[in-house]
XYZ file of C-alpha atoms in Angstrom:
686
model
C -29.507 -14.523 -12.084
C -32.766 -16.491 -11.661
C -33.855 -16.250 -15.318
C -31.919 -15.486 -18.462
C -33.263 -13.045 -21.032
C -33.394 -15.651 -23.795
C -35.446 -17.970 -21.568
C -38.196 -15.382 -21.085
C -38.345 -13.607 -24.444
C -38.855 -14.891 -27.949
C -35.754 -13.242 -29.383
C -36.983 -13.103 -32.974
C -40.282 -11.637 -31.784
C -38.618 -9.005 -29.609
C -36.319 -8.004 -32.492
C -39.268 -7.639 -34.850
C -41.140 -5.602 -32.239
C -38.115 -3.349 -31.672
C -37.652 -2.829 -35.420
C -41.275 -1.848 -35.989
C -41.246 0.410 -32.984
C -38.066 2.126 -34.216
C -39.525 2.564 -37.704
C -42.740 4.012 -36.217
C -41.200 6.641 -33.949
C -38.091 7.325 -36.077
C -35.548 6.739 -33.325
C -32.762 4.195 -32.806
C -33.660 1.341 -30.442
C -31.598 -1.399 -28.798
C -32.036 -4.016 -26.088
C -28.832 -5.038 -24.328
C -28.566 -7.626 -21.533
C -26.927 -6.753 -18.232
C -23.989 -8.920 -19.334
C -23.510 -6.795 -22.484
C -25.226 -9.175 -24.947
C -26.986 -7.173 -27.714
C -30.395 -8.819 -28.216
C -31.793 -6.219 -30.618
C -30.546 -3.098 -32.396
C -32.435 -1.069 -34.982
C -31.804 1.951 -37.223
C -28.474 3.151 -35.863
C -27.757 6.735 -36.877
C -25.310 7.273 -39.734
C -23.027 9.387 -37.527
C -22.582 6.428 -35.204
C -22.334 3.654 -37.788
C -19.981 5.438 -40.197
C -17.959 7.567 -37.787
C -18.169 6.929 -34.041
C -18.118 3.139 -34.394
C -15.203 3.237 -36.857
C -12.567 5.052 -34.783
C -11.149 3.015 -31.857
C -11.381 5.875 -29.333
C -14.922 6.966 -30.166
C -15.948 3.308 -30.488
C -14.716 2.671 -26.939
C -16.719 5.680 -25.805
C -19.843 4.129 -27.352
C -19.286 0.887 -25.447
C -18.691 2.700 -22.167
C -21.802 4.810 -22.690
C -23.977 1.753 -23.394
C -22.611 -0.600 -20.760
C -21.079 1.499 -17.996
C -23.128 4.686 -17.755
C -26.745 3.489 -17.401
C -26.191 1.322 -14.269
C -24.630 4.342 -12.525
C -27.564 6.551 -13.458
C -30.139 3.898 -12.467
C -28.559 3.767 -9.042
C -28.764 7.535 -8.581
C -32.069 8.142 -10.423
C -35.436 8.169 -8.684
C -37.252 7.186 -11.902
C -36.897 4.187 -14.215
C -36.199 6.172 -17.376
C -32.992 8.202 -17.606
C -31.695 10.463 -20.359
C -27.964 11.041 -20.549
C -25.336 12.467 -22.867
C -23.042 9.861 -24.394
C -19.288 10.469 -24.476
C -19.436 11.392 -28.173
C -21.890 14.270 -27.590
C -25.250 12.701 -28.543
C -28.202 12.045 -26.257
C -29.427 8.606 -25.317
C -32.208 7.279 -23.121
C -32.283 4.052 -21.170
C -34.844 2.161 -19.137
C -34.294 -1.042 -17.165
C -36.272 -4.157 -18.047
C -37.161 -5.914 -14.792
C -39.054 -9.166 -14.353
C -40.535 -9.545 -10.864
C -38.029 -7.018 -9.596
C -35.001 -8.666 -11.222
C -33.020 -6.452 -13.609
C -32.260 -8.584 -16.698
C -31.705 -6.057 -19.535
C -31.795 -2.395 -20.563
C -33.788 -0.678 -23.312
C -31.755 2.003 -25.091
C -33.190 4.822 -27.232
C -30.974 7.049 -29.296
C -29.143 8.624 -30.871
C -30.970 11.958 -30.749
C -30.643 15.548 -29.584
C -32.753 17.602 -27.199
C -31.805 20.830 -28.983
C -30.109 21.846 -32.229
C -26.503 20.559 -32.344
C -23.470 22.590 -31.294
C -21.788 22.688 -34.705
C -18.516 24.056 -33.341
C -18.213 21.177 -30.851
C -18.787 18.512 -33.475
C -16.490 20.233 -36.000
C -13.712 20.114 -33.399
C -14.496 16.464 -32.682
C -14.267 15.667 -36.409
C -10.844 17.321 -36.563
C -9.679 15.528 -33.376
C -10.395 12.100 -34.813
C -9.672 12.736 -38.499
C -13.267 12.515 -39.746
C -14.290 14.117 -43.057
C -15.782 17.312 -41.634
C -18.395 17.841 -44.367
C -19.644 14.240 -44.300
C -19.557 14.214 -40.498
C -21.683 17.378 -40.175
C -24.116 16.103 -42.835
C -24.553 12.917 -40.778
C -24.966 15.037 -37.630
C -27.810 17.026 -39.193
C -29.690 13.754 -39.777
C -29.851 13.128 -36.034
C -33.442 13.832 -34.886
C -34.237 16.443 -32.240
C -36.881 15.404 -29.679
C -38.281 16.934 -26.552
C -37.317 15.281 -23.284
C -40.960 14.499 -22.449
C -41.460 12.704 -25.753
C -38.345 10.602 -25.258
C -39.417 9.571 -21.763
C -42.945 8.794 -22.913
C -41.747 6.609 -25.777
C -39.167 4.818 -23.613
C -41.616 4.167 -20.767
C -44.157 2.748 -23.212
C -41.687 0.352 -24.804
C -40.209 -0.846 -21.470
C -43.695 -1.541 -20.041
C -44.607 -3.422 -23.211
C -41.436 -5.502 -22.844
C -42.351 -6.276 -19.228
C -45.847 -7.433 -20.221
C -44.378 -9.734 -22.860
C -41.799 -10.958 -20.351
C -44.430 -11.782 -17.733
C -46.347 -13.813 -20.303
C -43.186 -15.637 -21.292
C -42.300 -16.193 -17.640
C -45.682 -17.768 -16.951
C -45.216 -20.169 -19.840
C -41.678 -20.994 -18.738
C -42.885 -21.806 -15.231
C -45.715 -23.951 -16.531
C -43.333 -25.914 -18.728
C -40.888 -26.285 -15.860
C -43.577 -27.545 -13.502
C -44.665 -30.175 -16.017
C -41.087 -31.210 -16.599
C -40.410 -31.437 -12.866
C -43.506 -33.544 -12.382
C -42.465 -35.974 -15.119
C -38.927 -36.334 -13.811
C -39.532 -36.370 -10.056
C -39.099 -40.123 -9.671
C -36.106 -40.138 -12.017
C -34.493 -37.307 -10.081
C -35.068 -39.140 -6.810
C -33.288 -42.203 -8.127
C -30.491 -40.128 -9.626
C -29.989 -38.318 -6.332
C -29.831 -41.527 -4.348
C -27.719 -43.481 -6.810
C -25.286 -40.687 -7.586
C -25.067 -39.066 -4.181
C -21.548 -38.363 -3.011
C -22.742 -39.567 0.388
C -23.376 -43.159 1.381
C -27.113 -43.953 1.681
C -28.135 -47.368 2.977
C -30.823 -49.311 4.802
C -29.511 -51.444 7.647
C -31.584 -54.246 9.123
C -30.203 -56.407 11.941
C -26.743 -54.870 11.269
C -26.881 -56.034 7.628
C -26.876 -53.645 4.655
C -30.079 -54.622 2.789
C -30.208 -51.600 0.456
C -27.423 -49.338 -0.680
C -26.830 -46.692 -3.284
C -23.988 -46.977 -5.745
C -21.568 -45.286 -3.348
C -22.078 -48.094 -0.834
C -22.094 -50.940 -3.360
C -18.795 -49.684 -4.836
C -17.202 -49.148 -1.429
C -18.823 -51.742 0.831
C -20.969 -54.118 -1.192
C -24.523 -55.190 -0.342
C -25.604 -57.841 2.189
C -22.569 -57.040 4.322
C -22.434 -56.522 8.067
C -22.056 -52.792 8.659
C -19.712 -53.272 11.606
C -17.002 -54.909 9.539
C -16.353 -51.447 8.052
C -16.369 -49.514 11.350
C -13.022 -48.832 13.027
C -12.683 -51.093 16.106
C -12.265 -48.098 18.424
C -15.529 -46.550 17.127
C -17.767 -49.639 17.128
C -19.099 -49.162 20.668
C -20.209 -45.561 20.029
C -21.692 -46.539 16.648
C -23.672 -49.400 18.249
C -25.035 -47.043 20.912
C -26.020 -44.538 18.206
C -28.015 -47.170 16.268
C -29.769 -48.389 19.433
C -30.770 -44.833 20.431
C -32.148 -44.193 16.936
C -34.273 -47.376 17.014
C -35.692 -46.337 20.378
C -36.333 -42.768 19.221
C -34.118 -41.468 22.016
C -32.089 -39.157 19.764
C -32.157 -37.702 16.264
C -28.787 -35.957 16.473
C -26.104 -37.041 13.987
C -23.095 -39.063 15.073
C -19.942 -37.049 14.464
C -16.588 -38.524 13.578
C -16.824 -42.252 12.881
C -13.867 -43.835 11.124
C -14.537 -46.080 8.119
C -11.863 -48.617 7.139
C -13.196 -50.176 3.933
C -9.962 -49.139 2.169
C -6.920 -50.775 3.831
C -4.715 -47.924 2.639
C -6.773 -45.078 4.045
C -9.111 -44.329 6.924
C -11.947 -41.916 6.227
C -14.116 -39.955 8.632
C -17.913 -39.806 8.233
C -20.835 -38.036 9.869
C -23.854 -40.354 10.194
C -27.524 -39.375 10.246
C -30.079 -42.119 10.943
C -33.853 -42.496 11.070
C -35.962 -45.525 11.975
C -38.147 -46.900 9.184
C -40.116 -49.944 8.041
C -38.440 -52.125 5.440
C -40.541 -54.902 3.950
C -42.569 -55.248 7.149
C -39.650 -55.183 9.594
C -37.900 -52.425 11.516
C -34.797 -51.008 9.886
C -32.622 -47.901 9.894
C -32.007 -45.499 7.026
C -28.401 -44.268 7.295
C -26.889 -41.290 5.522
C -23.099 -41.058 5.824
C -21.304 -37.879 4.740
C -17.557 -37.902 4.185
C -16.015 -35.301 6.526
C -12.392 -36.340 6.026
C -11.513 -32.954 4.487
C -13.141 -31.194 7.433
C -11.146 -33.303 9.893
C -7.949 -32.577 7.974
C -8.837 -28.878 7.944
C -9.384 -28.986 11.701
C -6.005 -30.657 12.079
C -4.437 -27.974 9.883
C -6.173 -25.297 11.943
C -4.790 -26.754 15.163
C -1.351 -26.773 13.565
C -1.805 -23.147 12.480
C -2.911 -22.194 15.985
C 0.175 -23.920 17.357
C 2.348 -22.013 14.870
C 0.681 -18.771 15.912
C 1.248 -19.558 19.574
C 4.885 -20.398 18.818
C 5.232 -17.168 16.839
C 3.846 -15.168 19.741
C 6.131 -17.042 22.116
C 9.096 -16.256 19.871
C 8.077 -12.605 19.904
C 8.000 -12.585 23.695
C 11.330 -14.417 23.915
C 12.843 -11.998 21.402
C 11.707 -9.010 23.440
C 13.224 -10.512 26.569
C 16.420 -11.647 24.844
C 17.134 -8.333 23.159
C 16.365 -6.369 26.303
C 18.818 -8.475 28.266
C 21.344 -8.377 25.413
C 21.341 -4.582 25.190
C 22.028 -4.205 28.915
C 24.478 -7.085 29.005
C 26.403 -5.713 26.037
C 26.790 -2.380 27.799
C 28.260 -4.148 30.843
C 30.530 -6.253 28.617
C 31.751 -3.147 26.799
C 32.703 -1.446 30.068
C 34.515 -4.566 31.275
C 36.204 -5.097 27.915
C 37.410 -1.522 27.600
C 38.941 -1.566 31.061
C 40.506 -4.975 30.467
C 42.171 -3.729 27.270
C 43.489 -0.685 29.112
C 44.816 -2.871 31.946
C 46.421 -5.243 29.451
C 48.161 -2.343 27.758
C 49.637 -1.277 31.092
C 50.497 -4.768 32.414
C 53.682 -6.694 31.729
C 53.074 -9.884 29.745
C 55.119 -11.898 32.240
C 52.874 -10.857 35.122
C 50.467 -13.520 36.508
C 47.728 -10.904 36.362
C 48.237 -10.545 32.588
C 47.124 -14.133 31.990
C 44.025 -13.654 34.122
C 43.170 -10.464 32.245
C 43.507 -12.317 28.922
C 41.044 -14.940 30.169
C 38.605 -12.163 31.086
C 39.109 -10.531 27.681
C 38.381 -13.824 25.906
C 35.218 -14.259 27.967
C 34.136 -10.710 27.083
C 34.679 -11.372 23.365
C 32.634 -14.567 23.512
C 29.965 -12.724 25.481
C 29.902 -9.984 22.841
C 29.468 -12.600 20.131
C 26.527 -14.043 22.013
C 24.881 -10.668 22.607
C 25.364 -9.702 18.966
C 23.406 -12.791 17.948
C 20.732 -12.051 20.521
C 20.408 -8.506 19.210
C 19.640 -9.917 15.774
C 16.303 -11.164 17.143
C 14.692 -7.751 17.003
C 16.872 -5.510 14.884
C 16.780 -5.660 11.103
C 20.496 -5.677 10.459
C 21.822 -2.869 8.256
C 22.747 -3.773 4.738
C 22.049 -3.187 1.108
C 18.486 -4.178 0.195
C 18.102 -5.217 -3.414
C 16.740 -7.872 -5.732
C 18.718 -11.069 -5.112
C 19.034 -14.122 -7.356
C 18.432 -16.788 -4.709
C 19.738 -19.605 -6.924
C 23.050 -17.831 -7.379
C 23.323 -17.226 -3.649
C 22.552 -20.853 -2.742
C 25.094 -22.052 -5.291
C 27.710 -19.807 -3.690
C 26.907 -21.083 -0.186
C 27.170 -24.694 -1.362
C 30.432 -23.885 -3.162
C 31.841 -22.308 0.007
C 30.925 -25.336 2.127
C 32.165 -28.036 -0.257
C 35.761 -27.275 0.663
C 35.010 -27.370 4.403
C 32.678 -30.361 4.737
C 33.772 -34.012 4.690
C 33.554 -35.886 1.401
C 30.717 -38.002 2.829
C 28.409 -34.962 2.561
C 27.035 -34.241 -0.897
C 24.683 -31.571 -2.282
C 21.732 -32.077 -4.627
C 20.536 -28.748 -6.058
C 17.155 -28.583 -7.797
C 16.800 -24.885 -8.596
C 13.920 -23.548 -10.674
C 14.883 -20.738 -13.037
C 14.087 -17.089 -12.333
C 13.930 -17.213 -8.525
C 14.554 -13.656 -7.356
C 13.933 -12.365 -3.830
C 12.528 -8.878 -3.362
C 14.444 -6.390 -1.164
C 16.945 -8.978 0.012
C 19.995 -8.443 2.196
C 22.668 -10.721 0.667
C 24.534 -10.992 3.973
C 21.487 -12.140 5.920
C 20.371 -14.478 3.134
C 23.867 -15.960 2.929
C 23.787 -16.569 6.698
C 20.320 -18.168 6.466
C 21.426 -20.815 3.994
C 24.835 -21.290 5.581
C 23.146 -22.086 8.915
C 20.563 -24.381 7.306
C 23.143 -26.381 5.366
C 25.418 -26.712 8.387
C 22.458 -27.826 10.480
C 21.563 -30.420 7.819
C 25.176 -31.615 7.834
C 25.106 -32.034 11.625
C 21.984 -34.211 11.277
C 23.984 -36.709 9.170
C 27.152 -37.634 11.123
C 27.633 -40.691 8.895
C 27.222 -38.690 5.712
C 24.436 -38.285 3.189
C 22.988 -35.858 0.675
C 21.602 -32.409 1.447
C 18.807 -31.595 -0.996
C 18.088 -27.933 -1.783
C 15.041 -27.042 -3.883
C 13.782 -23.659 -5.088
C 10.635 -22.740 -6.968
C 8.313 -19.827 -7.602
C 5.185 -20.176 -5.487
C 1.913 -18.232 -5.296
C 0.352 -18.133 -1.831
C -3.366 -17.817 -2.488
C -5.636 -16.179 0.116
C -6.986 -19.607 1.093
C -3.444 -21.006 1.429
C -2.261 -18.049 3.527
C -5.366 -18.093 5.738
C -4.146 -21.177 7.626
C -0.570 -19.920 8.020
C -0.018 -17.120 10.550
C 2.133 -14.197 9.419
C 1.981 -15.261 5.754
C 0.360 -12.809 3.370
C -1.043 -13.817 -0.016
C 1.306 -13.082 -2.899
C 4.261 -14.319 -4.943
C 7.091 -16.044 -3.101
C 10.281 -17.975 -3.648
C 10.018 -21.265 -1.770
C 13.285 -22.847 -0.648
C 13.316 -26.335 0.888
C 16.370 -27.831 2.596
C 16.075 -31.577 3.189
C 18.530 -33.883 4.925
C 18.736 -37.672 5.231
C 19.113 -37.765 8.995
C 16.787 -39.254 11.642
C 14.256 -36.427 11.357
C 12.789 -34.139 14.006
C 11.136 -35.272 17.213
C 7.840 -33.853 18.447
C 9.798 -31.681 20.896
C 12.045 -30.452 18.081
C 9.023 -29.427 16.001
C 7.673 -27.334 18.882
C 10.891 -25.678 20.086
C 13.215 -25.765 17.043
C 13.454 -21.993 16.515
C 13.633 -21.002 20.182
C 16.889 -19.437 21.446
C 19.317 -21.887 23.084
C 17.229 -24.932 22.160
C 19.446 -27.630 20.689
C 19.370 -31.398 20.320
C 23.151 -31.518 19.916
C 25.579 -32.735 22.549
C 26.910 -30.154 25.056
C 29.609 -28.010 23.519
C 28.542 -28.745 19.926
C 26.198 -25.801 19.460
C 24.787 -22.688 21.125
C 21.197 -23.227 20.006
C 21.137 -19.906 18.127
C 21.716 -21.019 14.529
C 18.093 -21.711 13.609
C 16.891 -18.846 15.790
C 19.049 -16.542 13.676
C 17.530 -18.101 10.545
C 14.031 -17.547 11.934
C 14.663 -13.872 12.631
C 16.446 -13.172 9.346
C 13.512 -14.749 7.484
C 11.189 -12.557 9.544
C 13.304 -9.506 8.628
C 12.546 -10.328 4.977
C 8.768 -10.590 5.606
C 9.092 -14.298 4.932
C 7.712 -17.490 6.443
C 9.480 -20.585 7.767
C 8.201 -24.025 8.772
C 9.784 -27.306 9.805
C 8.698 -30.900 9.406
C 9.780 -34.404 8.463
C 10.046 -35.967 5.019
C 7.678 -38.757 4.129
C 10.649 -41.060 3.547
C 13.560 -39.937 5.720
C 15.047 -36.875 7.345
C 13.963 -33.357 8.220
C 12.739 -30.565 5.967
C 12.974 -26.811 6.546
C 10.788 -24.764 4.186
C 11.278 -21.026 3.704
C 9.158 -18.628 1.676
C 10.620 -15.227 0.745
C 8.777 -12.460 -1.159
C 9.532 -12.682 -4.869
C 10.106 -9.981 -7.443
C 9.826 -9.959 -11.239
C 12.184 -7.021 -11.839
C 15.660 -7.602 -13.207
C 17.957 -8.440 -10.351
C 21.332 -6.975 -9.670
C 24.017 -9.612 -9.891
C 25.033 -10.297 -6.316
C 28.570 -11.501 -5.964
C 28.626 -12.468 -2.313
C 32.148 -11.859 -1.039
C 33.185 -15.474 -0.744
C 36.866 -14.602 -0.649
C 39.928 -13.848 -2.699
C 43.596 -14.711 -3.166
C 45.288 -11.613 -1.728
C 47.649 -11.425 1.250
C 46.252 -9.831 4.412
C 48.208 -8.712 7.484
C 46.057 -9.409 10.566
C 47.176 -7.463 13.643
C 45.824 -8.322 17.112
C 47.500 -8.895 20.449
C 45.118 -11.799 21.204
C 46.391 -15.161 19.885
C 42.827 -16.519 19.957
C 41.594 -13.742 17.664
C 44.584 -14.228 15.355
C 44.099 -17.977 15.190
C 40.382 -17.746 14.528
C 40.800 -14.947 11.967
C 43.601 -16.748 10.114
C 41.624 -19.983 9.793
C 38.469 -18.214 8.696
C 40.140 -16.004 6.066
C 42.313 -18.881 4.883
C 39.169 -20.949 4.238
C 38.105 -18.226 1.790
C 41.372 -18.259 -0.133
C 43.333 -15.460 1.564
C 46.968 -15.683 2.651
C 47.180 -14.354 6.215
C 50.240 -12.896 7.943
C 49.990 -12.444 11.728
C 51.330 -9.787 14.069
C 50.709 -9.552 17.833
C 51.883 -5.945 18.248
C 52.246 -2.700 16.382
C 56.007 -3.102 16.308
C 55.787 -6.580 14.768
C 53.215 -5.368 12.249
C 55.498 -2.495 11.184
C 58.431 -4.859 10.738
C 56.418 -7.383 8.692
C 54.944 -4.637 6.497
C 58.401 -3.220 5.760
C 59.536 -6.671 4.637
C 56.388 -7.707 2.694
C 54.784 -4.413 1.628
C 54.687 -5.460 -2.031
C 52.709 -8.600 -1.142
C 50.332 -7.194 1.460
C 47.101 -5.849 -0.043
C 45.288 -5.068 3.217
C 46.005 -4.579 6.923
C 43.318 -5.363 9.520
C 44.452 -3.479 12.639
C 43.276 -3.831 16.232
C 43.471 -0.447 17.979
C 44.109 -1.186 21.651
C 47.387 -3.092 22.006
C 50.356 -2.787 24.334
C 53.437 -1.018 23.103
C 53.071 1.061 19.951
C 49.272 0.635 19.823
C 47.036 0.493 16.796
C 46.640 4.193 15.993
C 50.362 4.922 16.137
C 51.135 1.842 14.043
C 48.666 3.018 11.379
C 50.433 6.372 11.291
C 53.811 4.671 10.848
C 52.505 2.442 8.051
C 50.977 5.406 6.209
C 54.254 7.232 6.671
C 56.174 4.655 4.673
C 53.274 3.821 2.315
C 50.577 6.528 1.900
C 48.584 4.083 -0.284
C 48.399 1.363 2.367
C 44.889 -0.045 2.706
C 43.870 -0.444 6.340
C 40.730 -1.632 8.105
C 40.352 -0.820 11.808
C 38.910 -3.576 14.011
C 37.713 -3.180 17.582
C 34.860 -4.333 19.791
C 34.378 -0.849 21.236
C 34.347 1.716 18.465
C 33.125 5.240 19.076
C 32.771 8.085 16.602
C 36.180 9.625 17.377
C 38.012 6.511 18.509
C 40.937 7.494 16.253
C 41.973 10.905 17.485
C 44.147 11.882 14.518
C 41.759 13.113 11.821
C 44.323 12.667 9.033
C 44.679 8.999 9.938
C 40.914 8.563 10.321
C 40.315 9.975 6.837
C 42.799 7.595 5.187
C 41.642 4.271 6.572
C 39.331 2.192 4.375
C 36.723 1.376 6.993
C 35.848 0.064 10.441
C 34.957 -3.505 11.334
C 33.247 -4.178 14.645
C 34.415 -7.099 16.764
C 33.301 -9.775 17.186
C 33.388 -10.229 13.444
C 30.130 -10.955 11.631
C 31.659 -13.220 9.044
C 29.744 -12.114 5.992
C 30.277 -8.442 6.769
C 33.983 -8.983 7.402
C 34.355 -10.563 3.955
C 32.331 -7.758 2.421
C 34.447 -5.102 4.113
C 37.653 -6.787 2.946
C 36.518 -6.901 -0.689
C 35.405 -3.278 -0.608
C 38.651 -2.120 0.947
C 40.815 -4.046 -1.510
C 38.901 -3.139 -4.672
C 38.000 0.494 -3.917
C 40.038 3.600 -3.323
C 37.104 5.322 -1.615
C 36.518 5.383 2.113
C 33.990 2.733 3.184
C 31.198 3.008 5.717
C 31.380 1.404 9.128
C 30.341 -2.266 9.024
């Protein structure tokens, strides 16, 4: 607003004028600023003072009528004066007070009626709000009744009078301002120069002969200007000064580095003009600090690079998942036929060994394609509020028993960090991969630092970060004490199959899986190096304030599990994995061996994980035999090639506790085991 109401009007005078006017015409008057400030109010009606303004609901109606309604009507009305019905049933009139077209206040007239009151309406209103009906109606009858023309005439007169007074006050204000400006012009000039955030100086023969405070504090006077110019920029700065002296150019010089502070280099934009200084030629220089702009440009280039990388990841994901879908179909056909051939082939046959090699290759291929398929498909799972601190603590607890003693964890977890709509399995895998990656970066040992905090991404913060929306997030930072990331690592870190590890030490899919799981959670991930040492991966996941469900990620148990598979590789890998989570694992390479072990150890065995396609008895028949001797046996079926009716016997299919697809997704295998052991209900396919 150019002028404030109190600057233009003599408030005491306007209040006296309003009071006399109200007394003369017998109607309530008020002047209220556009910001809601009441500058004058006169002769409020008894019904408003003693009733409407006393009850909280009717009082709120009064405020809304005075502040909210008139602007709406002014917008829709073709005239300056409007008459409207307030929310408590009385009539009011309002006219805008404008000074040179600027709306600075409103003149209100009321409360009045345009016709005799509707007694029934006001009686009901008195009952609704608990008013004394007799006193309320007596106050109502004191409200004056005016014609609409009279109200408009009176309001127009008063608003025009206010404008005339305002114009007179405005003229005086401008006159006073002009005089004040004239008196202070020289003082303002000196204040501007001396207190300018920019450096202003006069340079003569490369020497600073005049400088404002900014220069004296930063450079000092009587100094050679070139001692503060970065060596690489001195040639361009010299050419700029020469061109200015010759009048060859008046364009500013962009991007000169100033090195007056040994600890920091700053960027400036320099404008120059030739001038006379004490009878000799000189240059007036104006240097503006553009360091923030340069840093913003650098941040923008980084954001553009992130966007390009994101788009590249999208393209790679499309390609990878397309190939994976087709490749998985081929692998399934090969694997199914290999299992059938193995079932029919004698184990002593040379062909049997070759078939086992093919089967192992198919399993490893299936594992690879499963990870590739994660790039585009949001993996199924329970979405719920997840306490991220609890989850990280569980991941660290799980790894402590597996990692060497030279690796330590430092957890700095802010309270109340809950992720919205989280999949515990995917989140567990995210932090498992990150911590293992940090461990690999420190072959000689060190500390992995994990930090969490609540973070608000403002619109300005999100603007420079592609795919990040403003809002509340949980920020998780994983920092190691390794050598850090190279420039190539920073560009390609999340790409499939990119790895800086030695051949055979990694597939290059761990961080790609992290990237895609974070994306599945509408999150954001960045990588960089610490200021001191090591790499830093920062993740932001959408936060929630609702009470979270306690997530007990299935980190293991102490029960005995019978693992049945004709492949020694699968048995070995499964035994080691389940053993690392506390389980005791018994192994069987055939249905016959499984039946024999179960008969001997049935009181100890809490769960059987059964492969279906095996030579000899086979998985389905073995399940039937086990249920025959123990109808309460808990059995999970495992196979890489499950179909809807893979188990032909419906009675057997209805009694098993669930299906687990091979290759095992570790988190889901643990989850399926816990559900099968702790529940008597049939579980869904995992």
